[in-house]
Structures are given as C-alpha cells and as structure tokens.
C-alpha cells in the first residue's frame, strides 16, 4: 500500500509513502507520526470496510449466488470501492480520534494498491447466501488489500492494563445512563475509537484462543522479563479477566500495578501475540512508542522479536522516538547482507531481515522522508539531525576545550 497525505496535523504534504512489512516511524514530538499511524489503522480494518462493500456489491453477490456463477471483481470495481471507503474514513477520522473537525478541514489522502482481477468460483458446499457473502467479502478484502485486521497498542497502554476494570465500569455506567434517560446517543464511549478498541481487546481476551505467534509472547518473557511471566485469569466468578505477573518459583501472583513499568508496558504485546493475532499473514500490529520503560538492550531484544514476527508474515509499524530502535534494526539489516558467509554462532543465530521488507520514515519539516538508503540497504541514521544535536553540541565544546588546553 502507498499513501499520499495532505494537511494531516503537522504533515503538510507527503507523497507516495510505501507501507511495507516492517515500518519505522521516527521523529520529534508533534510531527504527525501517531496521526499517520492511526490513519493506517483505520484503512486496514475489515470492520470499517464491510458496510461500504455491502452497499456496492450486495446485488452483485446475490445475482452470482442465485445463478451459481463465478463472481468477478474488476480492477475498476476495486478502485471504486477504495475511493468510497477512503472518503468514509476521511469524514470519520476526526471523530475516530476524538478531535475537532475544524483541525482537519483541509485534510486529504489517496491510496494506491497493486490491484488484480479477483475471481471466486461458486461452490456447492455453501448452501446459503449469508455464508456465501461472508466468503466473498473476505476474499475481496484479503486479495485486494492484503490485511484483514490491524491491532493498535497506544502509548498509554500500561495505564489501560492497570485501570481497565474502572474504565469498563465507566463505560457501562454511561451506557446505563443513556438507557435510563431514554436519550439517543450514537457514541457512548468515554474513549476515542482506537483506545476503546484496545480496551475491549483487554477485557474480551479469550485465553483458550492461541494464535500463530504465541511463542513470541514466551520469548518476550524469557529474553526481557527473565524472572517471570504474564498470567491471565479468565472470568469464572467475576465478569472481567484479571492480569497478573507470576514470578518464578513463587506460587502467588502479583497484580500488574505492583510490577515494574517494563512489565506493564509489554504485557499487552504478550497478550496480543498469544490470544489476539490469529493469522499473522493477514494482520498488522502498530505499536506507539515501543521503547517505553525499556533499557536499550531490551529495546534491541524487542526489535529482534518483532523481526521474527515479520518473517512469519505479520505486518508491523513501530512509532518511536528512540534511535536505539534504528540502530538495532540496522544490525538485523546488516545480518541479512552476510547470510551466506561462515559466521560465528552468536551472529548466525541473529534474526536477519531483508531491506525490501523494511520502510523507515523520518517525520520532519512538515513531511515524511524515506531514510532507508537503497544502495547500502541500511537506515541512514545521519539523517536524524534532531537526534544528533546533543552530540553536535558536545563536539563543539570538546573542540573548544582542546583549542584552549595547554
């Protein structure tokens, strides 16, 4: 997918930004990284697309089902769907993120996909229109847009992990108040769309469901937690699940509120790997500020786990302020370039990633800049001017010291 945006927060114009398998958005505060990442979230979720699809193609599906014919979606039809869906997202975007419409009066965007004609043959195994329609919808959206579901871990995720029961109670009381007063209200959520969806994922988790990337949750516990693991007790005598931290060799669990900040920051990611990401190849994960509360070594370990997830098919976007994330990713890009060389064991076990899977973008000067060097296949960290100012000032002072030393 490629996106061109205009007047999105601080982003005045950004042309043809390609979203690849593993994407890094880096830049100073207030440069539009999160706004852009949230736009991608809405563009890649089945639930927002389905009503537009039905309005356009319900008649076409019914006719194909009744006549037992192969249904065909042309490139032109896919482009028409994309245009109508983009317009819907543009209109809804301010409300989705809980902001005022006037801020986005001039906001616009376009998308590009590598469309191919989609065909689905009639199957005698499907004997009703509802099941047939579901199959057609899924095939259309997966083949045309590649991603069915996107998960977003907001920067405030640790707070949600600790307070989700109180937030759920507030939402329930809000809903109850609307019913009692018999007032119509379209949106009773106390949170913006993404945060509300994240909250629902926390309290609707099914620990019996294990996805394709469950092992990566265990790897986070082993490589970063080291001395414990996440425990989720699904409700039996209570309404909501309970998230706890289980220390090794200790029978009693502790509440997450008593655990370290790194544990509360990473617990949602473990939960998603184990119980929410079902089919990696058709899903995307966006993490806002993955570096929160993590030592540089832990950040490097997390990047390696993310790369393993990408190599298994998951699409990932990391929205970050951390140059350590960039440095860690460059190590894995370099590792892929020496794959056929006889390597020391420590390097040989290092997870490689090909540069054609990676997108690295600097949000700066009211635009989005591609900072992946095509010749070297590495991220050009010299372009991170705002991150290098501290070192630049130090170099100036060091030179002054040398010039005036005896």
GROMACS .gro file of C-alpha atoms in nm:
model
  406
    1UNK     CA    1   0.000   0.000   0.000
    2UNK     CA    2   0.117   0.354  -0.080
    3UNK     CA    3  -0.032   0.664   0.081
    4UNK     CA    4  -0.019   1.032  -0.010
    5UNK     CA    5  -0.143   1.273   0.259
    6UNK     CA    6  -0.203   1.645   0.275
    7UNK     CA    7  -0.263   1.861   0.583
    8UNK     CA    8  -0.268   1.581   0.837
    9UNK     CA    9  -0.173   1.758   1.162
   10UNK     CA   10   0.185   1.885   1.111
   11UNK     CA   11   0.223   1.691   0.785
   12UNK     CA   12   0.159   1.944   0.509
   13UNK     CA   13   0.236   1.703   0.228
   14UNK     CA   14   0.388   1.355   0.198
   15UNK     CA   15   0.393   1.178  -0.135
   16UNK     CA   16   0.366   0.806  -0.210
   17UNK     CA   17   0.471   0.664   0.127
   18UNK     CA   18   0.500   0.286   0.089
   19UNK     CA   19   0.387   0.075   0.383
   20UNK     CA   20   0.599  -0.239   0.381
   21UNK     CA   21   0.621  -0.543   0.608
   22UNK     CA   22   0.822  -0.376   0.886
   23UNK     CA   23   0.792   0.001   0.919
   24UNK     CA   24   0.961   0.250   1.150
   25UNK     CA   25   0.814   0.597   1.200
   26UNK     CA   26   1.062   0.819   1.384
   27UNK     CA   27   1.069   1.190   1.460
   28UNK     CA   28   1.032   1.454   1.726
   29UNK     CA   29   0.713   1.506   1.925
   30UNK     CA   30   0.430   1.674   1.736
   31UNK     CA   31   0.546   1.579   1.385
   32UNK     CA   32   0.239   1.372   1.294
   33UNK     CA   33   0.366   1.017   1.346
   34UNK     CA   34   0.073   0.898   1.555
   35UNK     CA   35  -0.188   1.069   1.335
   36UNK     CA   36  -0.041   0.894   1.031
   37UNK     CA   37  -0.022   0.556   1.208
   38UNK     CA   38  -0.386   0.587   1.316
   39UNK     CA   39  -0.490   0.662   0.959
   40UNK     CA   40  -0.325   0.337   0.850
   41UNK     CA   41  -0.508   0.155   1.130
   42UNK     CA   42  -0.849   0.266   1.001
   43UNK     CA   43  -0.757   0.187   0.642
   44UNK     CA   44  -0.663  -0.171   0.728
   45UNK     CA   45  -0.954  -0.296   0.938
   46UNK     CA   46  -1.225  -0.519   0.796
   47UNK     CA   47  -1.493  -0.378   1.030
   48UNK     CA   48  -1.473  -0.031   0.873
   49UNK     CA   49  -1.483  -0.164   0.517
   50UNK     CA   50  -1.767  -0.410   0.535
   51UNK     CA   51  -2.063  -0.168   0.514
   52UNK     CA   52  -1.915   0.009   0.212
   53UNK     CA   53  -1.858  -0.328   0.046
   54UNK     CA   54  -2.217  -0.438   0.106
   55UNK     CA   55  -2.363  -0.117  -0.033
   56UNK     CA   56  -2.160  -0.156  -0.351
   57UNK     CA   57  -2.177  -0.530  -0.410
   58UNK     CA   58  -2.473  -0.691  -0.230
   59UNK     CA   59  -2.676  -0.704  -0.551
   60UNK     CA   60  -2.380  -0.845  -0.745
   61UNK     CA   61  -2.325  -1.119  -0.484
   62UNK     CA   62  -2.691  -1.219  -0.472
   63UNK     CA   63  -2.707  -1.246  -0.850
   64UNK     CA   64  -2.393  -1.462  -0.866
   65UNK     CA   65  -2.524  -1.685  -0.585
   66UNK     CA   66  -2.871  -1.727  -0.740
   67UNK     CA   67  -2.724  -1.811  -1.081
   68UNK     CA   68  -2.445  -2.027  -0.930
   69UNK     CA   69  -2.190  -1.828  -1.127
   70UNK     CA   70  -1.827  -1.731  -1.070
   71UNK     CA   71  -1.817  -1.381  -0.924
   72UNK     CA   72  -1.558  -1.144  -1.070
   73UNK     CA   73  -1.437  -0.810  -0.930
   74UNK     CA   74  -1.257  -0.597  -1.185
   75UNK     CA   75  -0.973  -0.358  -1.109
   76UNK     CA   76  -1.213  -0.071  -1.177
   77UNK     CA   77  -1.459  -0.204  -0.918
   78UNK     CA   78  -1.181  -0.234  -0.659
   79UNK     CA   79  -1.073   0.122  -0.730
   80UNK     CA   80  -1.432   0.242  -0.692
   81UNK     CA   81  -1.458   0.064  -0.357
   82UNK     CA   82  -1.128   0.216  -0.240
   83UNK     CA   83  -1.238   0.566  -0.339
   84UNK     CA   84  -1.568   0.541  -0.148
   85UNK     CA   85  -1.402   0.381   0.154
   86UNK     CA   86  -1.130   0.647   0.166
   87UNK     CA   87  -1.395   0.918   0.160
   88UNK     CA   88  -1.573   0.749   0.451
   89UNK     CA   89  -1.251   0.736   0.656
   90UNK     CA   90  -1.171   1.100   0.575
   91UNK     CA   91  -1.512   1.209   0.707
   92UNK     CA   92  -1.499   0.987   1.017
   93UNK     CA   93  -1.132   1.037   1.105
   94UNK     CA   94  -1.173   1.339   1.338
   95UNK     CA   95  -1.446   1.167   1.537
   96UNK     CA   96  -1.250   0.839   1.545
   97UNK     CA   97  -0.951   1.006   1.710
   98UNK     CA   98  -1.161   1.227   1.938
   99UNK     CA   99  -1.058   1.557   1.783
  100UNK     CA  100  -1.235   1.863   1.645
  101UNK     CA  101  -1.339   1.857   1.282
  102UNK     CA  102  -1.202   2.204   1.204
  103UNK     CA  103  -0.846   2.084   1.261
  104UNK     CA  104  -0.890   1.852   0.963
  105UNK     CA  105  -1.083   2.080   0.728
  106UNK     CA  106  -0.807   2.062   0.465
  107UNK     CA  107  -0.704   1.702   0.534
  108UNK     CA  108  -0.700   1.468   0.235
  109UNK     CA  109  -0.531   1.148   0.129
  110UNK     CA  110  -0.512   0.895  -0.152
  111UNK     CA  111  -0.407   0.531  -0.157
  112UNK     CA  112  -0.254   0.301  -0.417
  113UNK     CA  113  -0.273  -0.078  -0.428
  114UNK     CA  114  -0.146  -0.331  -0.678
  115UNK     CA  115  -0.489  -0.450  -0.783
  116UNK     CA  116  -0.551  -0.763  -0.985
  117UNK     CA  117  -0.881  -0.905  -1.101
  118UNK     CA  118  -1.045  -1.115  -0.826
  119UNK     CA  119  -1.247  -1.427  -0.906
  120UNK     CA  120  -1.437  -1.663  -0.681
  121UNK     CA  121  -1.596  -1.974  -0.822
  122UNK     CA  122  -1.934  -2.089  -0.699
  123UNK     CA  123  -1.911  -2.377  -0.450
  124UNK     CA  124  -2.187  -2.629  -0.386
  125UNK     CA  125  -2.053  -2.662  -0.030
  126UNK     CA  126  -2.205  -2.321   0.054
  127UNK     CA  127  -2.583  -2.353   0.053
  128UNK     CA  128  -2.697  -2.012   0.180
  129UNK     CA  129  -2.644  -1.652   0.075
  130UNK     CA  130  -2.513  -1.536   0.415
  131UNK     CA  131  -2.219  -1.778   0.423
  132UNK     CA  132  -2.152  -1.716   0.055
  133UNK     CA  133  -2.141  -1.339   0.112
  134UNK     CA  134  -1.902  -1.374   0.405
  135UNK     CA  135  -1.663  -1.581   0.192
  136UNK     CA  136  -1.678  -1.335  -0.096
  137UNK     CA  137  -1.624  -1.035   0.132
  138UNK     CA  138  -1.320  -1.194   0.292
  139UNK     CA  139  -1.165  -1.294  -0.040
  140UNK     CA  140  -1.221  -0.947  -0.187
  141UNK     CA  141  -1.062  -0.766   0.105
  142UNK     CA  142  -0.768  -1.003   0.152
  143UNK     CA  143  -0.674  -1.030  -0.215
  144UNK     CA  144  -0.730  -0.663  -0.285
  145UNK     CA  145  -0.592  -0.508   0.033
  146UNK     CA  146  -0.384  -0.792   0.190
  147UNK     CA  147  -0.464  -0.703   0.552
  148UNK     CA  148  -0.784  -0.809   0.728
  149UNK     CA  149  -0.723  -0.690   1.085
  150UNK     CA  150  -0.500  -0.426   1.245
  151UNK     CA  151  -0.418  -0.408   1.615
  152UNK     CA  152  -0.302  -0.082   1.774
  153UNK     CA  153  -0.114  -0.062   2.104
  154UNK     CA  154  -0.140   0.304   2.215
  155UNK     CA  155   0.134   0.484   2.406
  156UNK     CA  156  -0.082   0.484   2.721
  157UNK     CA  157  -0.123   0.104   2.713
  158UNK     CA  158   0.030   0.049   3.060
  159UNK     CA  159  -0.236   0.272   3.216
  160UNK     CA  160  -0.512   0.077   3.043
  161UNK     CA  161  -0.369  -0.252   3.167
  162UNK     CA  162  -0.393  -0.126   3.525
  163UNK     CA  163  -0.723   0.064   3.509
  164UNK     CA  164  -0.925  -0.134   3.251
  165UNK     CA  165  -1.181  -0.255   3.507
  166UNK     CA  166  -1.254   0.101   3.617
  167UNK     CA  167  -1.275   0.218   3.256
  168UNK     CA  168  -1.511  -0.066   3.171
  169UNK     CA  169  -1.730   0.029   3.467
  170UNK     CA  170  -1.737   0.392   3.348
  171UNK     CA  171  -1.845   0.284   3.001
  172UNK     CA  172  -2.111   0.054   3.144
  173UNK     CA  173  -2.248   0.334   3.363
  174UNK     CA  174  -2.250   0.569   3.064
  175UNK     CA  175  -2.448   0.314   2.862
  176UNK     CA  176  -2.686   0.256   3.154
  177UNK     CA  177  -2.739   0.629   3.193
  178UNK     CA  178  -2.838   0.659   2.827
  179UNK     CA  179  -3.088   0.374   2.861
  180UNK     CA  180  -3.244   0.511   3.180
  181UNK     CA  181  -3.283   0.860   3.040
  182UNK     CA  182  -3.403   0.714   2.710
  183UNK     CA  183  -3.187   0.955   2.516
  184UNK     CA  184  -3.049   0.858   2.180
  185UNK     CA  185  -2.676   0.885   2.158
  186UNK     CA  186  -2.469   0.730   1.879
  187UNK     CA  187  -2.141   0.714   2.070
  188UNK     CA  188  -2.135   0.647   2.442
  189UNK     CA  189  -1.768   0.556   2.468
  190UNK     CA  190  -1.553   0.762   2.703
  191UNK     CA  191  -1.251   0.693   2.482
  192UNK     CA  192  -1.155   0.759   2.118
  193UNK     CA  193  -1.203   0.473   1.873
  194UNK     CA  194  -0.858   0.312   1.883
  195UNK     CA  195  -0.824   0.333   2.260
  196UNK     CA  196  -1.176   0.196   2.301
  197UNK     CA  197  -1.095  -0.097   2.068
  198UNK     CA  198  -0.776  -0.164   2.265
  199UNK     CA  199  -0.970  -0.160   2.592
  200UNK     CA  200  -1.222  -0.410   2.452
  201UNK     CA  201  -0.938  -0.640   2.348
  202UNK     CA  202  -0.808  -0.631   2.707
  203UNK     CA  203  -1.135  -0.728   2.874
  204UNK     CA  204  -1.262  -0.959   2.598
  205UNK     CA  205  -0.949  -1.174   2.580
  206UNK     CA  206  -1.007  -1.547   2.540
  207UNK     CA  207  -0.712  -1.736   2.686
  208UNK     CA  208  -0.830  -2.057   2.517
  209UNK     CA  209  -0.753  -1.897   2.182
  210UNK     CA  210  -0.389  -1.935   2.075
  211UNK     CA  211  -0.263  -1.764   1.762
  212UNK     CA  212   0.027  -1.837   1.529
  213UNK     CA  213   0.271  -1.615   1.721
  214UNK     CA  214   0.213  -1.745   2.073
  215UNK     CA  215   0.577  -1.847   2.108
  216UNK     CA  216   0.686  -1.484   2.068
  217UNK     CA  217   0.498  -1.391   2.385
  218UNK     CA  218   0.702  -1.652   2.568
  219UNK     CA  219   1.018  -1.516   2.408
  220UNK     CA  220   0.946  -1.167   2.549
  221UNK     CA  221   0.910  -1.318   2.895
  222UNK     CA  222   1.230  -1.519   2.859
  223UNK     CA  223   1.451  -1.254   2.697
  224UNK     CA  224   1.322  -0.935   2.860
  225UNK     CA  225   1.127  -1.025   3.178
  226UNK     CA  226   1.373  -1.307   3.263
  227UNK     CA  227   1.228  -1.384   3.606
  228UNK     CA  228   0.854  -1.416   3.548
  229UNK     CA  229   0.561  -1.431   3.308
  230UNK     CA  230   0.221  -1.281   3.238
  231UNK     CA  231  -0.077  -1.459   3.388
  232UNK     CA  232  -0.435  -1.402   3.269
  233UNK     CA  233  -0.721  -1.548   3.470
  234UNK     CA  234  -1.035  -1.565   3.260
  235UNK     CA  235  -1.357  -1.494   3.450
  236UNK     CA  236  -1.534  -1.772   3.634
  237UNK     CA  237  -1.691  -1.598   3.932
  238UNK     CA  238  -1.610  -1.248   3.804
  239UNK     CA  239  -1.706  -1.053   3.493
  240UNK     CA  240  -1.365  -0.948   3.362
  241UNK     CA  241  -1.028  -1.122   3.323
  242UNK     CA  242  -0.751  -1.048   3.570
  243UNK     CA  243  -0.397  -0.969   3.453
  244UNK     CA  244  -0.120  -1.060   3.694
  245UNK     CA  245   0.253  -1.117   3.698
  246UNK     CA  246   0.378  -1.458   3.807
  247UNK     CA  247   0.731  -1.465   3.947
  248UNK     CA  248   0.937  -1.778   3.900
  249UNK     CA  249   0.933  -2.023   4.192
  250UNK     CA  250   0.661  -1.823   4.371
  251UNK     CA  251   0.309  -1.965   4.378
  252UNK     CA  252   0.126  -1.639   4.445
  253UNK     CA  253   0.083  -1.392   4.158
  254UNK     CA  254   0.112  -1.015   4.197
  255UNK     CA  255  -0.111  -0.751   4.042
  256UNK     CA  256   0.032  -0.570   3.741
  257UNK     CA  257   0.008  -0.242   3.930
  258UNK     CA  258   0.280  -0.380   4.161
  259UNK     CA  259   0.503  -0.498   3.876
  260UNK     CA  260   0.774  -0.294   3.707
  261UNK     CA  261   0.684  -0.046   3.433
  262UNK     CA  262   0.852  -0.259   3.165
  263UNK     CA  263   0.621  -0.548   3.255
  264UNK     CA  264   0.303  -0.339   3.233
  265UNK     CA  265   0.425  -0.188   2.902
  266UNK     CA  266   0.495  -0.527   2.742
  267UNK     CA  267   0.204  -0.726   2.888
  268UNK     CA  268  -0.043  -0.611   2.617
  269UNK     CA  269   0.200  -0.721   2.346
  270UNK     CA  270   0.233  -1.065   2.504
  271UNK     CA  271  -0.147  -1.089   2.523
  272UNK     CA  272  -0.182  -0.998   2.154
  273UNK     CA  273   0.083  -1.246   2.042
  274UNK     CA  274  -0.080  -1.525   2.239
  275UNK     CA  275  -0.451  -1.463   2.206
  276UNK     CA  276  -0.542  -1.189   1.955
  277UNK     CA  277  -0.321  -1.226   1.647
  278UNK     CA  278  -0.472  -1.535   1.488
  279UNK     CA  279  -0.347  -1.538   1.127
  280UNK     CA  280  -0.021  -1.346   1.105
  281UNK     CA  281  -0.016  -1.317   0.725
  282UNK     CA  282  -0.341  -1.119   0.713
  283UNK     CA  283  -0.288  -0.897   1.019
  284UNK     CA  284  -0.097  -0.583   1.116
  285UNK     CA  285   0.034  -0.464   1.451
  286UNK     CA  286   0.101  -0.097   1.528
  287UNK     CA  287   0.287  -0.006   1.848
  288UNK     CA  288   0.315   0.354   1.961
  289UNK     CA  289   0.642   0.416   2.147
  290UNK     CA  290   0.756   0.054   2.188
  291UNK     CA  291   1.064   0.177   2.377
  292UNK     CA  292   0.869   0.298   2.682
  293UNK     CA  293   1.037   0.191   3.009
  294UNK     CA  294   1.284  -0.034   2.822
  295UNK     CA  295   1.662  -0.030   2.858
  296UNK     CA  296   1.845  -0.010   2.521
  297UNK     CA  297   1.932  -0.382   2.549
  298UNK     CA  298   1.563  -0.464   2.597
  299UNK     CA  299   1.474  -0.243   2.301
  300UNK     CA  300   1.718  -0.442   2.087
  301UNK     CA  301   1.565  -0.770   2.207
  302UNK     CA  302   1.218  -0.641   2.127
  303UNK     CA  303   1.323  -0.540   1.775
  304UNK     CA  304   1.456  -0.892   1.715
  305UNK     CA  305   1.125  -1.043   1.828
  306UNK     CA  306   0.937  -0.801   1.601
  307UNK     CA  307   1.154  -0.906   1.307
  308UNK     CA  308   1.082  -1.271   1.378
  309UNK     CA  309   0.710  -1.186   1.372
  310UNK     CA  310   0.751  -1.007   1.037
  311UNK     CA  311   0.941  -1.301   0.890
  312UNK     CA  312   0.644  -1.517   0.990
  313UNK     CA  313   0.406  -1.291   0.798
  314UNK     CA  314   0.288  -1.020   1.039
  315UNK     CA  315   0.296  -0.657   0.921
  316UNK     CA  316   0.434  -0.416   1.182
  317UNK     CA  317   0.460  -0.041   1.235
  318UNK     CA  318   0.667   0.099   1.523
  319UNK     CA  319   0.609   0.467   1.608
  320UNK     CA  320   0.916   0.572   1.800
  321UNK     CA  321   1.144   0.843   1.935
  322UNK     CA  322   1.427   0.600   2.001
  323UNK     CA  323   1.750   0.598   1.794
  324UNK     CA  324   1.826   0.264   1.965
  325UNK     CA  325   1.538   0.112   1.769
  326UNK     CA  326   1.701   0.233   1.446
  327UNK     CA  327   2.044   0.102   1.548
  328UNK     CA  328   1.902  -0.237   1.642
  329UNK     CA  329   1.713  -0.266   1.314
  330UNK     CA  330   2.026  -0.175   1.117
  331UNK     CA  331   2.208  -0.466   1.282
  332UNK     CA  332   1.944  -0.706   1.153
  333UNK     CA  333   1.955  -0.549   0.806
  334UNK     CA  334   2.333  -0.592   0.804
  335UNK     CA  335   2.294  -0.952   0.919
  336UNK     CA  336   2.083  -1.029   0.611
  337UNK     CA  337   2.362  -0.900   0.384
  338UNK     CA  338   2.612  -1.157   0.514
  339UNK     CA  339   2.375  -1.451   0.525
  340UNK     CA  340   2.593  -1.681   0.312
  341UNK     CA  341   2.914  -1.610   0.498
  342UNK     CA  342   3.051  -1.856   0.756
  343UNK     CA  343   2.953  -1.673   1.074
  344UNK     CA  344   3.024  -1.701   1.447
  345UNK     CA  345   2.741  -1.876   1.634
  346UNK     CA  346   2.628  -1.556   1.809
  347UNK     CA  347   2.584  -1.376   1.475
  348UNK     CA  348   2.449  -1.680   1.292
  349UNK     CA  349   2.154  -1.700   1.537
  350UNK     CA  350   2.081  -1.329   1.491
  351UNK     CA  351   1.747  -1.276   1.311
  352UNK     CA  352   1.804  -1.131   0.959
  353UNK     CA  353   1.559  -0.916   0.768
  354UNK     CA  354   1.580  -0.814   0.404
  355UNK     CA  355   1.581  -0.441   0.328
  356UNK     CA  356   1.299  -0.484   0.075
  357UNK     CA  357   1.070  -0.568   0.369
  358UNK     CA  358   1.161  -0.252   0.562
  359UNK     CA  359   1.029   0.103   0.546
  360UNK     CA  360   1.200   0.369   0.758
  361UNK     CA  361   1.049   0.716   0.764
  362UNK     CA  362   1.157   1.037   0.936
  363UNK     CA  363   0.878   1.281   1.023
  364UNK     CA  364   1.039   1.622   0.990
  365UNK     CA  365   0.993   1.961   0.823
  366UNK     CA  366   0.617   1.906   0.782
  367UNK     CA  367   0.667   1.600   0.562
  368UNK     CA  368   0.769   1.232   0.572
  369UNK     CA  369   1.117   1.141   0.448
  370UNK     CA  370   1.235   0.797   0.340
  371UNK     CA  371   1.564   0.734   0.525
  372UNK     CA  372   1.637   0.381   0.403
  373UNK     CA  373   1.940   0.401   0.175
  374UNK     CA  374   1.876   0.186  -0.133
  375UNK     CA  375   2.246   0.139  -0.206
  376UNK     CA  376   2.353   0.019   0.137
  377UNK     CA  377   2.022  -0.140   0.237
  378UNK     CA  378   2.053   0.032   0.575
  379UNK     CA  379   1.875   0.315   0.754
  380UNK     CA  380   2.078   0.635   0.722
  381UNK     CA  381   2.090   0.747   1.085
  382UNK     CA  382   2.295   1.053   0.983
  383UNK     CA  383   1.968   1.198   0.857
  384UNK     CA  384   1.831   1.202   1.211
  385UNK     CA  385   1.952   1.560   1.259
  386UNK     CA  386   1.724   1.638   1.553
  387UNK     CA  387   1.853   1.330   1.736
  388UNK     CA  388   2.217   1.424   1.678
  389UNK     CA  389   2.207   1.776   1.822
  390UNK     CA  390   2.318   1.665   2.167
  391UNK     CA  391   2.629   1.501   2.022
  392UNK     CA  392   2.690   1.803   1.799
  393UNK     CA  393   2.688   2.038   2.099
  394UNK     CA  394   2.923   1.805   2.285
  395UNK     CA  395   3.163   1.801   1.987
  396UNK     CA  396   3.171   2.182   1.976
  397UNK     CA  397   3.250   2.204   2.348
  398UNK     CA  398   3.515   1.934   2.318
  399UNK     CA  399   3.683   2.124   2.033
  400UNK     CA  400   3.682   2.444   2.243
  401UNK     CA  401   3.842   2.253   2.529
  402UNK     CA  402   4.117   2.117   2.304
  403UNK     CA  403   4.185   2.455   2.146
  404UNK     CA  404   4.236   2.619   2.485
  405UNK     CA  405   4.421   2.337   2.656
  406UNK     CA  406   4.790   2.389   2.745
   0.00000   0.00000   0.00000
